[in-house]
Amino acid sequence: MSARIILVRHGRSGHVHTGWIDAAGFQRWRDAYDAAGLAPGELPPPALRRLATQAGAVVASDLPRARASAELLVPGAEIATSALLREVEQPAPPFGDARAPLAVWALAIGLRKAYGALRGEAPPAAVQRRAGEAAEWLVELAAQRGSVLAVTHAWLREVLAQALADRGWRRVHASARYAHWSAWTLTDKHPSGS
């Protein structure tokens, strides 16, 4: 059986924001979001919990929402955390002093990212280096333990999956692209019969 790496996006954050914000407010929101744990009552899907309990190792980003998500997946288990698995920080769009709802800021960031992808722009070199280091760490863990489940974040997961693909890993399953608790499974070789 080939080694597996399962990349999971954390559960919903406990930080809630309402109202309009400017660029400085967006940065304060991001800081509060990163400091928050999970939303009250947040629970992972049972199928994902089963997958986590079968993993040889469970690791997580060191941000509270990712650590708390991993703890819900494997209560009482040892979970290694690392800043390598933190989210990619997206700079606020150049709106100047304009104020807008958080959803508008998020949409602008997503559109900027999509436009860059259409133009073939690669993630910043520092992000690619970090994703490469994270990929090497996960590959080593998977070689030792057979499988590893890593709780991380939406956009870092994308860059990390590419870093793993560059090392010969192939995605064999992906649940909802950016949804909370979504899981992407990669293997070090093509499954037999495909």
Short mmCIF file of N, CA and C in Angstrom, two decimals:
data_model
loop_
_atom_site.label_atom_id
_atom_site.label_comp_id
_atom_site.label_asym_id
_atom_site.label_seq_id
_atom_site.Cartn_x
_atom_site.Cartn_y
_atom_site.Cartn_z
N MET A 1 0.85 -1.19 0.00
CA MET A 1 0.00 0.00 0.00
C MET A 1 0.89 1.24 0.00
N SER A 2 0.51 2.21 -0.82
CA SER A 2 1.32 3.42 -0.91
C SER A 2 1.06 4.33 0.28
N ALA A 3 2.05 5.16 0.59
CA ALA A 3 1.90 6.13 1.68
C ALA A 3 0.87 7.18 1.27
N ARG A 4 0.22 7.76 2.29
CA ARG A 4 -0.81 8.78 2.02
C ARG A 4 -0.55 10.03 2.85
N ILE A 5 -0.88 11.16 2.26
CA ILE A 5 -0.92 12.43 2.98
C ILE A 5 -2.30 13.01 2.76
N ILE A 6 -2.99 13.32 3.85
CA ILE A 6 -4.34 13.87 3.78
C ILE A 6 -4.27 15.31 4.28
N LEU A 7 -4.62 16.24 3.42
CA LEU A 7 -4.59 17.66 3.76
C LEU A 7 -6.01 18.12 4.07
N VAL A 8 -6.24 18.56 5.30
CA VAL A 8 -7.58 18.91 5.78
C VAL A 8 -7.63 20.39 6.10
N ARG A 9 -8.69 21.05 5.66
CA ARG A 9 -8.91 22.43 6.09
C ARG A 9 -9.60 22.39 7.45
N HIS A 10 -9.18 23.28 8.33
CA HIS A 10 -9.73 23.38 9.69
C HIS A 10 -11.24 23.64 9.68
N GLY A 11 -11.86 23.52 10.86
CA GLY A 11 -13.28 23.85 11.03
C GLY A 11 -13.51 25.36 11.06
N ARG A 12 -14.78 25.75 11.20
CA ARG A 12 -15.15 27.17 11.20
C ARG A 12 -14.56 27.90 12.41
N SER A 13 -14.03 29.08 12.16
CA SER A 13 -13.44 29.90 13.23
C SER A 13 -14.51 30.44 14.16
N GLY A 14 -14.13 30.62 15.41
CA GLY A 14 -15.03 31.21 16.39
C GLY A 14 -15.10 32.72 16.28
N HIS A 15 -14.25 33.34 15.46
CA HIS A 15 -14.27 34.80 15.34
C HIS A 15 -15.38 35.22 14.39
N VAL A 16 -16.25 36.08 14.85
CA VAL A 16 -17.37 36.57 14.05
C VAL A 16 -17.20 38.07 13.87
N HIS A 17 -17.40 38.55 12.66
CA HIS A 17 -17.29 39.98 12.41
C HIS A 17 -18.53 40.47 11.68
N THR A 18 -19.02 41.62 12.08
CA THR A 18 -20.10 42.29 11.36
C THR A 18 -19.69 43.75 11.14
N GLY A 19 -20.28 44.38 10.19
CA GLY A 19 -19.99 45.79 9.93
C GLY A 19 -18.97 45.99 8.82
N TRP A 20 -18.70 47.25 8.57
CA TRP A 20 -17.80 47.64 7.49
C TRP A 20 -16.43 47.96 8.07
N ILE A 21 -15.38 47.67 7.27
CA ILE A 21 -14.02 47.91 7.74
C ILE A 21 -13.18 48.54 6.63
N ASP A 22 -12.12 49.22 7.03
CA ASP A 22 -11.14 49.74 6.08
C ASP A 22 -9.93 48.80 6.09
N ALA A 23 -8.83 49.20 5.43
CA ALA A 23 -7.65 48.33 5.34
C ALA A 23 -7.08 48.00 6.71
N ALA A 24 -7.02 49.00 7.60
CA ALA A 24 -6.51 48.74 8.95
C ALA A 24 -7.46 47.80 9.70
N GLY A 25 -8.75 47.98 9.50
CA GLY A 25 -9.75 47.10 10.11
C GLY A 25 -9.63 45.68 9.58
N PHE A 26 -9.29 45.56 8.30
CA PHE A 26 -9.11 44.23 7.71
C PHE A 26 -7.94 43.52 8.39
N GLN A 27 -6.84 44.24 8.63
CA GLN A 27 -5.69 43.64 9.31
C GLN A 27 -6.06 43.24 10.74
N ARG A 28 -6.83 44.08 11.45
CA ARG A 28 -7.27 43.72 12.81
C ARG A 28 -8.17 42.49 12.77
N TRP A 29 -9.04 42.41 11.74
CA TRP A 29 -9.90 41.23 11.61
C TRP A 29 -9.03 39.99 11.42
N ARG A 30 -8.02 40.07 10.53
CA ARG A 30 -7.17 38.91 10.27
C ARG A 30 -6.45 38.47 11.54
N ASP A 31 -5.94 39.43 12.31
CA ASP A 31 -5.25 39.09 13.56
C ASP A 31 -6.20 38.40 14.54
N ALA A 32 -7.43 38.92 14.65
CA ALA A 32 -8.42 38.32 15.56
C ALA A 32 -8.84 36.94 15.07
N TYR A 33 -8.97 36.78 13.76
CA TYR A 33 -9.32 35.49 13.16
C TYR A 33 -8.25 34.46 13.47
N ASP A 34 -6.98 34.87 13.33
CA ASP A 34 -5.88 33.95 13.60
C ASP A 34 -5.77 33.60 15.08
N ALA A 35 -6.19 34.50 15.96
CA ALA A 35 -6.11 34.24 17.41
C ALA A 35 -7.26 33.39 17.92
N ALA A 36 -8.33 33.31 17.14
CA ALA A 36 -9.55 32.61 17.60
C ALA A 36 -9.44 31.11 17.40
N GLY A 37 -10.13 30.38 18.24
CA GLY A 37 -10.28 28.94 18.08
C GLY A 37 -11.45 28.65 17.17
N LEU A 38 -12.16 27.58 17.46
CA LEU A 38 -13.29 27.17 16.63
C LEU A 38 -14.61 27.74 17.13
N ALA A 39 -15.57 27.80 16.23
CA ALA A 39 -16.92 28.25 16.58
C ALA A 39 -17.51 27.29 17.60
N PRO A 40 -18.31 27.81 18.53
CA PRO A 40 -18.96 26.93 19.52
C PRO A 40 -19.77 25.83 18.82
N GLY A 41 -19.63 24.62 19.31
CA GLY A 41 -20.40 23.50 18.76
C GLY A 41 -19.85 22.94 17.47
N GLU A 42 -18.73 23.45 16.98
CA GLU A 42 -18.15 22.96 15.73
C GLU A 42 -17.69 21.52 15.89
N LEU A 43 -18.09 20.65 14.96
CA LEU A 43 -17.70 19.24 15.00
C LEU A 43 -17.31 18.78 13.61
N PRO A 44 -16.29 17.94 13.50
CA PRO A 44 -15.91 17.41 12.19
C PRO A 44 -16.89 16.33 11.74
N PRO A 45 -16.97 16.10 10.45
CA PRO A 45 -17.82 15.01 9.95
C PRO A 45 -17.31 13.66 10.47
N PRO A 46 -18.21 12.74 10.79
CA PRO A 46 -17.79 11.42 11.30
C PRO A 46 -16.82 10.69 10.36
N ALA A 47 -17.02 10.80 9.06
CA ALA A 47 -16.12 10.11 8.12
C ALA A 47 -14.70 10.65 8.23
N LEU A 48 -14.57 11.94 8.46
CA LEU A 48 -13.24 12.52 8.61
C LEU A 48 -12.60 12.10 9.93
N ARG A 49 -13.40 11.98 10.96
CA ARG A 49 -12.87 11.48 12.24
C ARG A 49 -12.34 10.06 12.09
N ARG A 50 -13.07 9.23 11.37
CA ARG A 50 -12.62 7.85 11.14
C ARG A 50 -11.29 7.85 10.37
N LEU A 51 -11.21 8.71 9.35
CA LEU A 51 -9.98 8.81 8.56
C LEU A 51 -8.81 9.26 9.44
N ALA A 52 -9.06 10.21 10.31
CA ALA A 52 -8.01 10.71 11.20
C ALA A 52 -7.52 9.64 12.17
N THR A 53 -8.45 8.85 12.69
CA THR A 53 -8.04 7.81 13.66
C THR A 53 -7.23 6.70 12.98
N GLN A 54 -7.35 6.58 11.67
CA GLN A 54 -6.58 5.57 10.93
C GLN A 54 -5.21 6.08 10.51
N ALA A 55 -4.98 7.39 10.60
CA ALA A 55 -3.71 7.97 10.16
C ALA A 55 -2.58 7.57 11.12
N GLY A 56 -1.40 7.39 10.57
CA GLY A 56 -0.24 7.07 11.39
C GLY A 56 0.24 8.25 12.21
N ALA A 57 -0.06 9.46 11.74
CA ALA A 57 0.31 10.68 12.46
C ALA A 57 -0.70 11.77 12.11
N VAL A 58 -1.00 12.62 13.08
CA VAL A 58 -1.85 13.80 12.84
C VAL A 58 -1.04 15.01 13.26
N VAL A 59 -0.94 15.97 12.33
CA VAL A 59 -0.19 17.21 12.57
C VAL A 59 -1.11 18.37 12.23
N ALA A 60 -0.72 19.57 12.67
CA ALA A 60 -1.57 20.73 12.42
C ALA A 60 -0.76 22.01 12.36
N SER A 61 -1.32 23.00 11.72
CA SER A 61 -0.82 24.37 11.82
C SER A 61 -0.84 24.75 13.29
N ASP A 62 0.04 25.67 13.67
CA ASP A 62 0.06 26.08 15.07
C ASP A 62 -0.96 27.17 15.40
N LEU A 63 -1.78 27.58 14.43
CA LEU A 63 -2.84 28.55 14.72
C LEU A 63 -3.99 27.85 15.47
N PRO A 64 -4.64 28.57 16.40
CA PRO A 64 -5.63 27.94 17.28
C PRO A 64 -6.74 27.17 16.57
N ARG A 65 -7.28 27.69 15.47
CA ARG A 65 -8.39 26.99 14.81
C ARG A 65 -7.94 25.65 14.23
N ALA A 66 -6.69 25.56 13.77
CA ALA A 66 -6.19 24.30 13.23
C ALA A 66 -5.87 23.31 14.35
N ARG A 67 -5.22 23.80 15.41
CA ARG A 67 -4.92 22.91 16.55
C ARG A 67 -6.21 22.35 17.14
N ALA A 68 -7.21 23.24 17.34
CA ALA A 68 -8.49 22.78 17.91
C ALA A 68 -9.18 21.79 16.99
N SER A 69 -9.07 21.99 15.68
CA SER A 69 -9.67 21.05 14.73
C SER A 69 -9.02 19.69 14.84
N ALA A 70 -7.69 19.66 14.91
CA ALA A 70 -6.97 18.38 15.04
C ALA A 70 -7.36 17.68 16.34
N GLU A 71 -7.50 18.45 17.42
CA GLU A 71 -7.88 17.86 18.71
C GLU A 71 -9.28 17.25 18.66
N LEU A 72 -10.18 17.85 17.86
CA LEU A 72 -11.51 17.26 17.71
C LEU A 72 -11.47 15.99 16.86
N LEU A 73 -10.53 15.94 15.92
CA LEU A 73 -10.43 14.77 15.05
C LEU A 73 -9.88 13.55 15.80
N VAL A 74 -8.90 13.78 16.68
CA VAL A 74 -8.28 12.67 17.41
C VAL A 74 -8.13 13.08 18.88
N PRO A 75 -9.23 13.11 19.62
CA PRO A 75 -9.16 13.56 21.02
C PRO A 75 -8.14 12.77 21.83
N GLY A 76 -7.32 13.49 22.56
CA GLY A 76 -6.34 12.87 23.44
C GLY A 76 -5.08 12.38 22.77
N ALA A 77 -5.01 12.44 21.43
CA ALA A 77 -3.82 11.95 20.72
C ALA A 77 -2.73 13.02 20.72
N GLU A 78 -1.51 12.59 20.49
CA GLU A 78 -0.39 13.51 20.36
C GLU A 78 -0.48 14.16 18.98
N ILE A 79 -0.43 15.49 18.95
CA ILE A 79 -0.53 16.23 17.69
C ILE A 79 0.65 17.19 17.62
N ALA A 80 1.49 16.99 16.61
CA ALA A 80 2.60 17.92 16.38
C ALA A 80 2.06 19.13 15.63
N THR A 81 2.49 20.33 16.04
CA THR A 81 2.07 21.55 15.35
C THR A 81 3.28 22.23 14.73
N SER A 82 3.03 22.98 13.66
CA SER A 82 4.12 23.67 12.98
C SER A 82 3.63 24.93 12.28
N ALA A 83 4.45 25.97 12.35
CA ALA A 83 4.17 27.20 11.60
C ALA A 83 4.29 26.97 10.10
N LEU A 84 4.94 25.88 9.69
CA LEU A 84 5.03 25.57 8.26
C LEU A 84 3.65 25.40 7.63
N LEU A 85 2.66 25.01 8.44
CA LEU A 85 1.32 24.73 7.93
C LEU A 85 0.37 25.92 8.07
N ARG A 86 0.89 27.09 8.48
CA ARG A 86 0.03 28.29 8.63
C ARG A 86 -0.48 28.77 7.27
N GLU A 87 -1.59 29.51 7.35
CA GLU A 87 -2.19 30.06 6.14
C GLU A 87 -1.26 31.05 5.45
N VAL A 88 -1.41 31.17 4.15
CA VAL A 88 -0.70 32.17 3.36
C VAL A 88 -1.36 33.52 3.65
N GLU A 89 -0.58 34.47 4.09
CA GLU A 89 -1.15 35.79 4.40
C GLU A 89 -1.39 36.54 3.10
N GLN A 90 -2.62 36.98 2.92
CA GLN A 90 -2.98 37.74 1.74
C GLN A 90 -3.02 39.23 2.09
N PRO A 91 -2.28 40.07 1.37
CA PRO A 91 -2.33 41.50 1.66
C PRO A 91 -3.71 42.07 1.34
N ALA A 92 -4.08 43.09 2.10
CA ALA A 92 -5.37 43.75 1.85
C ALA A 92 -5.35 44.39 0.47
N PRO A 93 -6.47 44.35 -0.24
CA PRO A 93 -6.55 45.02 -1.54
C PRO A 93 -6.31 46.53 -1.38
N PRO A 94 -5.82 47.17 -2.43
CA PRO A 94 -5.51 48.60 -2.34
C PRO A 94 -6.76 49.48 -2.43
N PHE A 95 -7.60 49.42 -1.40
CA PHE A 95 -8.84 50.20 -1.40
C PHE A 95 -8.64 51.58 -0.77
N GLY A 96 -7.41 51.90 -0.35
CA GLY A 96 -7.18 53.18 0.32
C GLY A 96 -7.95 53.24 1.63
N ASP A 97 -8.67 54.32 1.84
CA ASP A 97 -9.45 54.49 3.07
C ASP A 97 -10.88 53.99 2.94
N ALA A 98 -11.18 53.34 1.82
CA ALA A 98 -12.55 52.87 1.58
C ALA A 98 -12.95 51.84 2.64
N ARG A 99 -14.21 51.85 2.98
CA ARG A 99 -14.76 50.89 3.93
C ARG A 99 -15.73 49.98 3.17
N ALA A 100 -15.72 48.71 3.55
CA ALA A 100 -16.59 47.73 2.89
C ALA A 100 -16.85 46.58 3.86
N PRO A 101 -17.90 45.81 3.61
CA PRO A 101 -18.12 44.61 4.43
C PRO A 101 -16.98 43.61 4.21
N LEU A 102 -16.75 42.76 5.17
CA LEU A 102 -15.69 41.76 5.09
C LEU A 102 -15.82 40.91 3.83
N ALA A 103 -17.04 40.58 3.45
CA ALA A 103 -17.26 39.75 2.26
C ALA A 103 -16.69 40.42 1.01
N VAL A 104 -16.75 41.74 0.93
CA VAL A 104 -16.19 42.45 -0.23
C VAL A 104 -14.66 42.34 -0.22
N TRP A 105 -14.05 42.48 0.95
CA TRP A 105 -12.60 42.32 1.06
C TRP A 105 -12.20 40.91 0.63
N ALA A 106 -12.92 39.91 1.11
CA ALA A 106 -12.61 38.52 0.76
C ALA A 106 -12.78 38.28 -0.74
N LEU A 107 -13.84 38.83 -1.32
CA LEU A 107 -14.06 38.68 -2.75
C LEU A 107 -12.93 39.32 -3.55
N ALA A 108 -12.51 40.51 -3.14
CA ALA A 108 -11.42 41.21 -3.84
C ALA A 108 -10.12 40.40 -3.77
N ILE A 109 -9.84 39.82 -2.62
CA ILE A 109 -8.63 38.99 -2.48
C ILE A 109 -8.73 37.76 -3.37
N GLY A 110 -9.90 37.12 -3.36
CA GLY A 110 -10.09 35.94 -4.20
C GLY A 110 -9.98 36.26 -5.69
N LEU A 111 -10.54 37.39 -6.11
CA LEU A 111 -10.45 37.78 -7.52
C LEU A 111 -9.01 38.10 -7.90
N ARG A 112 -8.29 38.77 -7.01
CA ARG A 112 -6.88 39.08 -7.28
C ARG A 112 -6.08 37.78 -7.43
N LYS A 113 -6.35 36.82 -6.57
CA LYS A 113 -5.66 35.53 -6.62
C LYS A 113 -6.01 34.79 -7.91
N ALA A 114 -7.28 34.77 -8.28
CA ALA A 114 -7.71 34.09 -9.50
C ALA A 114 -7.11 34.75 -10.74
N TYR A 115 -7.07 36.08 -10.75
CA TYR A 115 -6.48 36.80 -11.88
C TYR A 115 -5.00 36.45 -12.01
N GLY A 116 -4.31 36.41 -10.89
CA GLY A 116 -2.90 36.02 -10.91
C GLY A 116 -2.71 34.62 -11.45
N ALA A 117 -3.59 33.70 -11.04
CA ALA A 117 -3.49 32.32 -11.53
C ALA A 117 -3.73 32.26 -13.04
N LEU A 118 -4.70 33.03 -13.53
CA LEU A 118 -4.97 33.06 -14.97
C LEU A 118 -3.77 33.58 -15.75
N ARG A 119 -3.04 34.50 -15.14
CA ARG A 119 -1.84 35.07 -15.78
C ARG A 119 -0.62 34.18 -15.59
N GLY A 120 -0.79 33.07 -14.86
CA GLY A 120 0.32 32.15 -14.65
C GLY A 120 1.28 32.59 -13.56
N GLU A 121 0.84 33.51 -12.70
CA GLU A 121 1.70 33.97 -11.62
C GLU A 121 1.84 32.89 -10.56
N ALA A 122 3.06 32.66 -10.14
CA ALA A 122 3.32 31.69 -9.08
C ALA A 122 3.17 32.37 -7.73
N PRO A 123 2.90 31.60 -6.68
CA PRO A 123 2.89 32.18 -5.33
C PRO A 123 4.25 32.80 -5.03
N PRO A 124 4.31 33.74 -4.10
CA PRO A 124 5.60 34.35 -3.76
C PRO A 124 6.64 33.28 -3.39
N ALA A 125 7.91 33.59 -3.65
CA ALA A 125 9.00 32.64 -3.41
C ALA A 125 9.03 32.17 -1.96
N ALA A 126 8.79 33.07 -1.02
CA ALA A 126 8.82 32.69 0.41
C ALA A 126 7.73 31.68 0.72
N VAL A 127 6.57 31.84 0.11
CA VAL A 127 5.45 30.90 0.31
C VAL A 127 5.81 29.55 -0.29
N GLN A 128 6.41 29.56 -1.48
CA GLN A 128 6.80 28.30 -2.12
C GLN A 128 7.88 27.58 -1.30
N ARG A 129 8.81 28.33 -0.74
CA ARG A 129 9.85 27.71 0.10
C ARG A 129 9.22 27.06 1.32
N ARG A 130 8.31 27.79 1.97
CA ARG A 130 7.67 27.24 3.17
C ARG A 130 6.86 25.99 2.83
N ALA A 131 6.11 26.05 1.72
CA ALA A 131 5.33 24.88 1.29
C ALA A 131 6.26 23.71 0.97
N GLY A 132 7.41 23.99 0.37
CA GLY A 132 8.38 22.93 0.08
C GLY A 132 8.90 22.29 1.36
N GLU A 133 9.20 23.12 2.37
CA GLU A 133 9.66 22.58 3.65
C GLU A 133 8.56 21.74 4.31
N ALA A 134 7.33 22.24 4.24
CA ALA A 134 6.20 21.49 4.81
C ALA A 134 6.03 20.17 4.08
N ALA A 135 6.14 20.19 2.74
CA ALA A 135 6.00 18.97 1.95
C ALA A 135 7.07 17.95 2.34
N GLU A 136 8.31 18.39 2.49
CA GLU A 136 9.39 17.48 2.88
C GLU A 136 9.11 16.85 4.25
N TRP A 137 8.65 17.67 5.19
CA TRP A 137 8.31 17.17 6.52
C TRP A 137 7.21 16.11 6.45
N LEU A 138 6.14 16.41 5.69
CA LEU A 138 5.02 15.47 5.58
C LEU A 138 5.43 14.18 4.86
N VAL A 139 6.25 14.30 3.81
CA VAL A 139 6.72 13.12 3.09
C VAL A 139 7.54 12.23 4.02
N GLU A 140 8.41 12.85 4.83
CA GLU A 140 9.21 12.07 5.78
C GLU A 140 8.32 11.37 6.81
N LEU A 141 7.33 12.09 7.33
CA LEU A 141 6.40 11.48 8.29
C LEU A 141 5.63 10.32 7.66
N ALA A 142 5.17 10.53 6.42
CA ALA A 142 4.41 9.47 5.74
C ALA A 142 5.29 8.25 5.50
N ALA A 143 6.57 8.47 5.20
CA ALA A 143 7.49 7.34 4.99
C ALA A 143 7.66 6.55 6.29
N GLN A 144 7.66 7.25 7.42
CA GLN A 144 7.83 6.60 8.71
C GLN A 144 6.55 5.94 9.21
N ARG A 145 5.42 6.61 8.99
CA ARG A 145 4.16 6.19 9.61
C ARG A 145 3.13 5.61 8.65
N GLY A 146 3.40 5.65 7.35
CA GLY A 146 2.45 5.12 6.38
C GLY A 146 1.44 6.14 5.90
N SER A 147 0.93 6.94 6.83
CA SER A 147 -0.01 8.00 6.44
C SER A 147 0.06 9.12 7.46
N VAL A 148 -0.22 10.31 6.97
CA VAL A 148 -0.24 11.48 7.85
C VAL A 148 -1.42 12.36 7.45
N LEU A 149 -2.13 12.86 8.45
CA LEU A 149 -3.22 13.78 8.23
C LEU A 149 -2.76 15.13 8.77
N ALA A 150 -2.77 16.15 7.91
CA ALA A 150 -2.31 17.48 8.27
C ALA A 150 -3.48 18.46 8.23
N VAL A 151 -3.77 19.09 9.37
CA VAL A 151 -4.83 20.09 9.42
C VAL A 151 -4.19 21.45 9.14
N THR A 152 -4.62 22.06 8.06
CA THR A 152 -4.02 23.31 7.61
C THR A 152 -5.10 24.29 7.17
N HIS A 153 -4.81 25.12 6.18
CA HIS A 153 -5.69 26.22 5.79
C HIS A 153 -5.91 26.20 4.28
N ALA A 154 -6.94 26.89 3.83
CA ALA A 154 -7.39 26.80 2.44
C ALA A 154 -6.30 27.09 1.41
N TRP A 155 -5.69 28.28 1.48
CA TRP A 155 -4.76 28.64 0.40
C TRP A 155 -3.40 28.01 0.58
N LEU A 156 -2.96 27.81 1.80
CA LEU A 156 -1.69 27.10 1.99
C LEU A 156 -1.82 25.68 1.48
N ARG A 157 -2.97 25.06 1.69
CA ARG A 157 -3.18 23.68 1.23
C ARG A 157 -2.99 23.59 -0.28
N GLU A 158 -3.44 24.59 -1.00
CA GLU A 158 -3.30 24.60 -2.45
C GLU A 158 -1.82 24.59 -2.86
N VAL A 159 -1.03 25.47 -2.24
CA VAL A 159 0.39 25.55 -2.56
C VAL A 159 1.11 24.28 -2.10
N LEU A 160 0.72 23.76 -0.95
CA LEU A 160 1.31 22.54 -0.42
C LEU A 160 1.01 21.34 -1.32
N ALA A 161 -0.21 21.25 -1.81
CA ALA A 161 -0.56 20.15 -2.72
C ALA A 161 0.30 20.21 -3.98
N GLN A 162 0.57 21.42 -4.47
CA GLN A 162 1.43 21.57 -5.65
C GLN A 162 2.87 21.16 -5.32
N ALA A 163 3.35 21.54 -4.13
CA ALA A 163 4.70 21.15 -3.72
C ALA A 163 4.81 19.63 -3.63
N LEU A 164 3.76 18.98 -3.15
CA LEU A 164 3.76 17.51 -3.10
C LEU A 164 3.71 16.92 -4.50
N ALA A 165 2.90 17.51 -5.38
CA ALA A 165 2.83 17.04 -6.77
C ALA A 165 4.19 17.16 -7.44
N ASP A 166 4.92 18.24 -7.14
CA ASP A 166 6.26 18.41 -7.70
C ASP A 166 7.22 17.32 -7.23
N ARG A 167 6.88 16.66 -6.12
CA ARG A 167 7.70 15.58 -5.57
C ARG A 167 7.15 14.20 -5.95
N GLY A 168 6.21 14.16 -6.89
CA GLY A 168 5.69 12.89 -7.39
C GLY A 168 4.42 12.38 -6.73
N TRP A 169 3.85 13.15 -5.82
CA TRP A 169 2.61 12.74 -5.16
C TRP A 169 1.43 13.11 -6.05
N ARG A 170 0.38 12.28 -6.00
CA ARG A 170 -0.80 12.49 -6.84
C ARG A 170 -2.05 12.54 -5.98
N ARG A 171 -2.92 13.48 -6.32
CA ARG A 171 -4.18 13.59 -5.60
C ARG A 171 -5.11 12.50 -6.09
N VAL A 172 -5.66 11.72 -5.15
CA VAL A 172 -6.57 10.64 -5.50
C VAL A 172 -7.99 10.93 -5.03
N HIS A 173 -8.13 11.88 -4.14
CA HIS A 173 -9.47 12.23 -3.67
C HIS A 173 -9.44 13.66 -3.13
N ALA A 174 -10.48 14.41 -3.44
CA ALA A 174 -10.61 15.75 -2.88
C ALA A 174 -12.08 16.03 -2.63
N SER A 175 -12.39 16.38 -1.39
CA SER A 175 -13.75 16.82 -1.09
C SER A 175 -13.82 18.32 -1.34
N ALA A 176 -14.97 18.92 -1.21
CA ALA A 176 -15.23 20.32 -1.54
C ALA A 176 -13.99 21.20 -1.43
N ARG A 177 -13.68 21.89 -2.49
CA ARG A 177 -12.41 22.59 -2.66
C ARG A 177 -11.95 23.41 -1.46
N TYR A 178 -12.76 24.33 -0.98
CA TYR A 178 -12.32 25.18 0.12
C TYR A 178 -13.18 25.04 1.38
N ALA A 179 -14.13 24.15 1.38
CA ALA A 179 -15.05 24.03 2.52
C ALA A 179 -14.29 23.66 3.79
N HIS A 180 -14.80 24.16 4.92
CA HIS A 180 -14.24 23.74 6.20
C HIS A 180 -14.39 22.23 6.33
N TRP A 181 -13.41 21.60 6.91
CA TRP A 181 -13.32 20.15 7.11
C TRP A 181 -13.13 19.37 5.80
N SER A 182 -12.90 20.06 4.67
CA SER A 182 -12.68 19.32 3.43
C SER A 182 -11.31 18.65 3.47
N ALA A 183 -11.19 17.52 2.79
CA ALA A 183 -9.96 16.72 2.82
C ALA A 183 -9.49 16.39 1.41
N TRP A 184 -8.20 16.55 1.19
CA TRP A 184 -7.57 16.14 -0.07
C TRP A 184 -6.59 15.02 0.27
N THR A 185 -6.72 13.88 -0.41
CA THR A 185 -5.84 12.75 -0.18
C THR A 185 -4.86 12.62 -1.35
N LEU A 186 -3.58 12.52 -1.00
CA LEU A 186 -2.53 12.33 -2.00
C LEU A 186 -1.75 11.06 -1.68
N THR A 187 -1.28 10.38 -2.74
CA THR A 187 -0.46 9.19 -2.54
C THR A 187 0.87 9.37 -3.27
N ASP A 188 1.85 8.58 -2.85
CA ASP A 188 3.18 8.70 -3.46
C ASP A 188 3.30 7.94 -4.77
N LYS A 189 2.29 7.19 -5.13
CA LYS A 189 2.28 6.53 -6.45
C LYS A 189 0.82 6.32 -6.83
N HIS A 190 0.64 6.09 -8.12
CA HIS A 190 -0.73 5.87 -8.60
C HIS A 190 -1.31 4.61 -7.96
N PRO A 191 -2.57 4.67 -7.49
CA PRO A 191 -3.18 3.45 -6.96
C PRO A 191 -3.25 2.38 -8.03
N SER A 192 -3.17 1.12 -7.63
CA SER A 192 -3.22 0.04 -8.60
C SER A 192 -4.53 0.05 -9.35
N GLY A 193 -4.45 -0.19 -10.65
CA GLY A 193 -5.64 -0.24 -11.48
C GLY A 193 -6.02 1.09 -12.08
N SER A 194 -5.28 2.18 -11.80
CA SER A 194 -5.67 3.46 -12.41
C SER A 194 -4.67 3.92 -13.42
#
